[in-house]
Amino acid sequence: MPSHPTQNGKQRAESTGRSSTYNNKYLTVPQTRPSVHFGRINGAFEPSACREAHNSSIINNYLDGTQMGARGGTSPGGMHFRDSKRKVDYVLTYHYRKRAVQHQRRSGSPGPLHRPSSLAIISNGKMGKSHSEQQQNPGQNAPQQQHVQPEAQLIEMSPLDALEKEKQEQREEYERNLVEAGLEIEKDIENKSHGLSFVRIHAPWNVLSREAEILKIKMPTKKMYEIKEEGGILKKLFEIWHKVTELLQPKVPQQNNTKMKNLSYPFSREKIYLYNIKDKDTFFDNATRSRIVREILKRTSCSKAKNSMGITTLIANNVYDAAYPLHDGDYEGQNDDMNERKLLYREWARYGAFYKFQPIDLIRKYFGEKIGLYFAWLGLYTEFLIPSSVVGIIVFFYGCITMESDIPSQEMCDQNKAFTMCPLCDKSCDYWNLSTACATARASHLFDNPATVFFSIFMALWATMFLEHWKRLQMRLSYFWDLTGLEEEEEHPRPEYETKVLQKKLKNETNEDNIDEDEKEKLTWRDRMPGYLVNFASILFMIALTFSAVFGVIVYRIITAAALSISKNQSTRSNVRVTVTATAVIINLVVILVLDEIYGVVAKWLTEMEVPKTERTFEERLILKAFLLKFVNSYAPIFYVAFFKGRFVGRPGHYVYVFDGYRMEECAPGGCLMELCIQLSIIMLGKQLIQNNLFEIGIPKLKKLFRKLKDERTETKESDSTHSKHPQQWDLDYSLEPFTGLTPEYMEMIIQFGFVTLFVASFPLAPVFALLNNIIEVRLDAKKFVSELRRPDTVRAKDIGIWYNILSGIGKFSVIINAFVISVTSDFIPRLVYQYAYSQNGTMHGFINHTLSYFNVSHLKAGTQPENSQFEQEVVFCRFKDYREPPWSPDQYEFSKQYWSVLSARLAFVILFQNLVMFLSVLVDWMIPDIPKDISEQIKKEKSVLVDFFLKEEHEKLKLIESFIMCDRNRNKSETKGRRNRPASFCQFSRSQRGSFTSFSSQHTEV
């Protein structure tokens, strides 16, 4: 706790003569001004900061005997003020640059230089003093002088100096306002021509208790009650599971009695006797303390910055560089004391701890509820990928086992039943046998079999089960983290919004009669309309750009396929389809990665143009824009292969051409499902490997290296005597990457969730690769938060916000997509139609012949026939895959009855599949309650226990007061001077009742 102001003054006076070294390092301002706030700010301002016109300085050095030997005036560990007692709850940083002063010698007597700041700054940070003052105060140190008359020449300030002066004045006023709010501040002397300075902030108990009451922060009371556990089979299964997974549990300190829970209640200073306050310094943990300080920083205004509200505006205006809470010491090292950061690193953030469960409660305690919910969601999502991965592997192995017995694949590979196929391109392509595509057909069966239909239904129900279990886990965490009944906190306007409102006020000063007062204080839809129009046009342009990139890849595939088909190399001609597919997918992946980064920047720029009022609104709009653009970018190539490729090819003799001589590309003989699988797997794995892992590891390291090189380049060669050999915690944290939000973390997982659910019918192994990625992703994110990012501000949140709605939408959309993939892309429906409507013996024999139509080669257009055909026999009819009438039919080459039968069956399957899965999803949603039964009962029990606890405490307090009054009356009756002493005794009782009664009553109840 801070010392009394007068004690601080005595300590400064006593230590002046003892510590010349310390006084060379820090300024001490005498307590002679009437408006000085002592006991609040420690350290020293820029000398010019002490020379305001109103002479209201707020500087105070805190010097005592314990400081003199502590690392040259620094706190051990860098977590406290220089008195090694008060915690550093928050840190502000800024870069300063001093104006060069030209000194000239005069022959006459030195006259005073009248200007706002009359202190000359010397290169080592000391202040010069006049000759007369040196004679009057020969024994005093230079930093103690207030009125200095240096021999300096008044020079005109450059625009850069004027800007720096303005920033300095804004910082001084803002820090004065922080002191008036009750905070205590410590600063270092600015002893270089330019450099980095830190402002360390401490919140005393009275500020913490006041703000905790304003923010309605729930704190544990002395009352504890028993948590009811589910009995019977579930309890036994839970005990068995806990014993089996004992090695997987992280070794973090747990509550002594997990069956008991502290009753929590919003903090109130009037009811302080309810809380179990053993030590005021540790009652509020570090995360809560930093959150309280952050709230004060956000609402403290600065009139010199045009009444801008909060630290966010000052950072946006480059008055301060950064504002952040401190980490709890180092996360590495064997000899240091254990702290929560080091514990998180050892048990959670190391890759060696990948097999352990996450310490969610410790994560929430250190980083706050919002980040705790993210890792809880990521952990549940990863756990749910385990059963889906097992089922996906079973489906894949089913395809491998049944590959040899698949009749259509056998017919396609049969050399005796050779089907002569029409040329794949004009002139240069020859006729070919269908048996040459045997390998493609066999591989397609791995993913195009009846088991994939079951897997699609399973994954649709899996998505519903996952969301329902997340709602239950979210409610359980809300109960144990005291988030039930959490009210939405009022947010402060964003700096950009305040700037726009101020510009609007200045613009409308001339026509005040036509504008309402309410419209002057906020931005209306008319003010935002230009931003909305630019947003709409830009998003359409970006979507068109994505489609253009997809079309460009399509053109590449067509041209490359045509070029390779006329190659003289036989191996090149035989591997045209594989070469074109692989290279096109890689090009698609590169385009997706590049456009993803561009769209992230564009989405932020578009959201800033809308000028949302609060950070919450800004974040939600940014998420929607970024998700829309990245969703289209990631899935556009996959949608093309799944639903459009091979649908608009035409037929032999009447092909559709993109350019002169280039036909639209067709699907492989085995269908487009195999190519869809290749496209999906490469894009998914490429994004996870490159974007989610390499970018997350490499980009922060490059930014850190760039910032380090930049600081070293701007650093001068001046000797800094105040710099500690051991960097303090605020120095170490400043070198870390600033926390920019959870949007990138959620976004990559949401896109992955789409890969797992949307096209899972074509790639059953998608959950397996997602599971392997997430095992690494959890530790990668953990390591990033613990060791590579500054400590984020703790934010209370009871849910994951708009991300849940996006997940729910993807889950519902996946049902429709998988229905169309099964019915349109795969051969599942044509096989069913053939087997039950056209097969003579109810088997799949003859299916290949049924799906191939005849074409008379004499009907080919002139100039499109194969040149120099090397085919073994003369071809009269060639086959192509489609349902069309034969050339001997009156309606030759028109769609046949089989085509319309298959089309109607496909549409019927889509409707049936969609309604069946939706019904099952709603049924699962109805069967699983959102709130667990035990949590619902515990919430009701907590309310009743809280009422009983209040009544009991008030009753005990009333009895205590009555007993004191009775004792006072009895004592007054026994005294001889009753009438004189009785009022005094009662007054004494009245004066002490607030303190002594409270302290006494805070100990009388033990549970």
PDB file of C-alpha atoms in Angstrom, residues 38 62 111 262 269 286 342 357 389 415 423 439 458 516 519 653 688 702 706 756-757 808 830 866 877 912 948 976:
ATOM      1  CA  PHE A  38       1.417  13.619  -3.769  1.00  0.00           C
ATOM      2  CA  TYR A  62       9.043   7.499  -3.841  1.00  0.00           C
ATOM      3  CA  GLY A 111      18.926  37.822 -18.215  1.00  0.00           C
ATOM      4  CA  ASN A 262     -17.618 -20.380  -3.038  1.00  0.00           C
ATOM      5  CA  ARG A 269     -18.022  -1.895  -0.262  1.00  0.00           C
ATOM      6  CA  ASN A 286      -3.638  -9.771 -11.584  1.00  0.00           C
ATOM      7  CA  LYS A 342       5.554 -20.614 -16.327  1.00  0.00           C
ATOM      8  CA  PHE A 357      -5.838 -31.969 -21.453  1.00  0.00           C
ATOM      9  CA  SER A 389     -12.115 -39.511 -37.768  1.00  0.00           C
ATOM     10  CA  GLN A 415     -10.103 -55.660 -71.826  1.00  0.00           C
ATOM     11  CA  PRO A 423     -11.800 -38.196 -78.971  1.00  0.00           C
ATOM     12  CA  ALA A 439      -6.937 -46.895 -62.419  1.00  0.00           C
ATOM     13  CA  PHE A 458     -23.475 -39.121 -39.757  1.00  0.00           C
ATOM     14  CA  ASP A 516     -31.409  18.456 -34.582  1.00  0.00           C
ATOM     15  CA  GLU A 519     -28.075  14.225 -34.954  1.00  0.00           C
ATOM     16  CA  GLY A 653     -20.488 -32.977 -83.061  1.00  0.00           C
ATOM     17  CA  GLN A 688      -3.485 -25.885 -42.776  1.00  0.00           C
ATOM     18  CA  LEU A 702       9.679 -11.746 -38.738  1.00  0.00           C
ATOM     19  CA  PHE A 706      11.866  -6.169 -37.844  1.00  0.00           C
ATOM     20  CA  VAL A 756     -14.920 -31.156 -42.626  1.00  0.00           C
ATOM     21  CA  THR A 757     -18.693 -30.822 -43.052  1.00  0.00           C
ATOM     22  CA  SER A 808     -24.825 -23.220 -37.040  1.00  0.00           C
ATOM     23  CA  PRO A 830     -27.541 -43.515 -61.436  1.00  0.00           C
ATOM     24  CA  PRO A 866      -8.746 -37.169 -85.619  1.00  0.00           C
ATOM     25  CA  PHE A 877     -19.572 -45.593 -83.691  1.00  0.00           C
ATOM     26  CA  LEU A 912     -35.597 -36.661 -49.068  1.00  0.00           C
ATOM     27  CA  ASP A 948     -30.128 -17.204   3.338  1.00  0.00           C
ATOM     28  CA  THR A 976     -19.697   7.868  38.442  1.00  0.00           C
TER      29      THR A 976
END
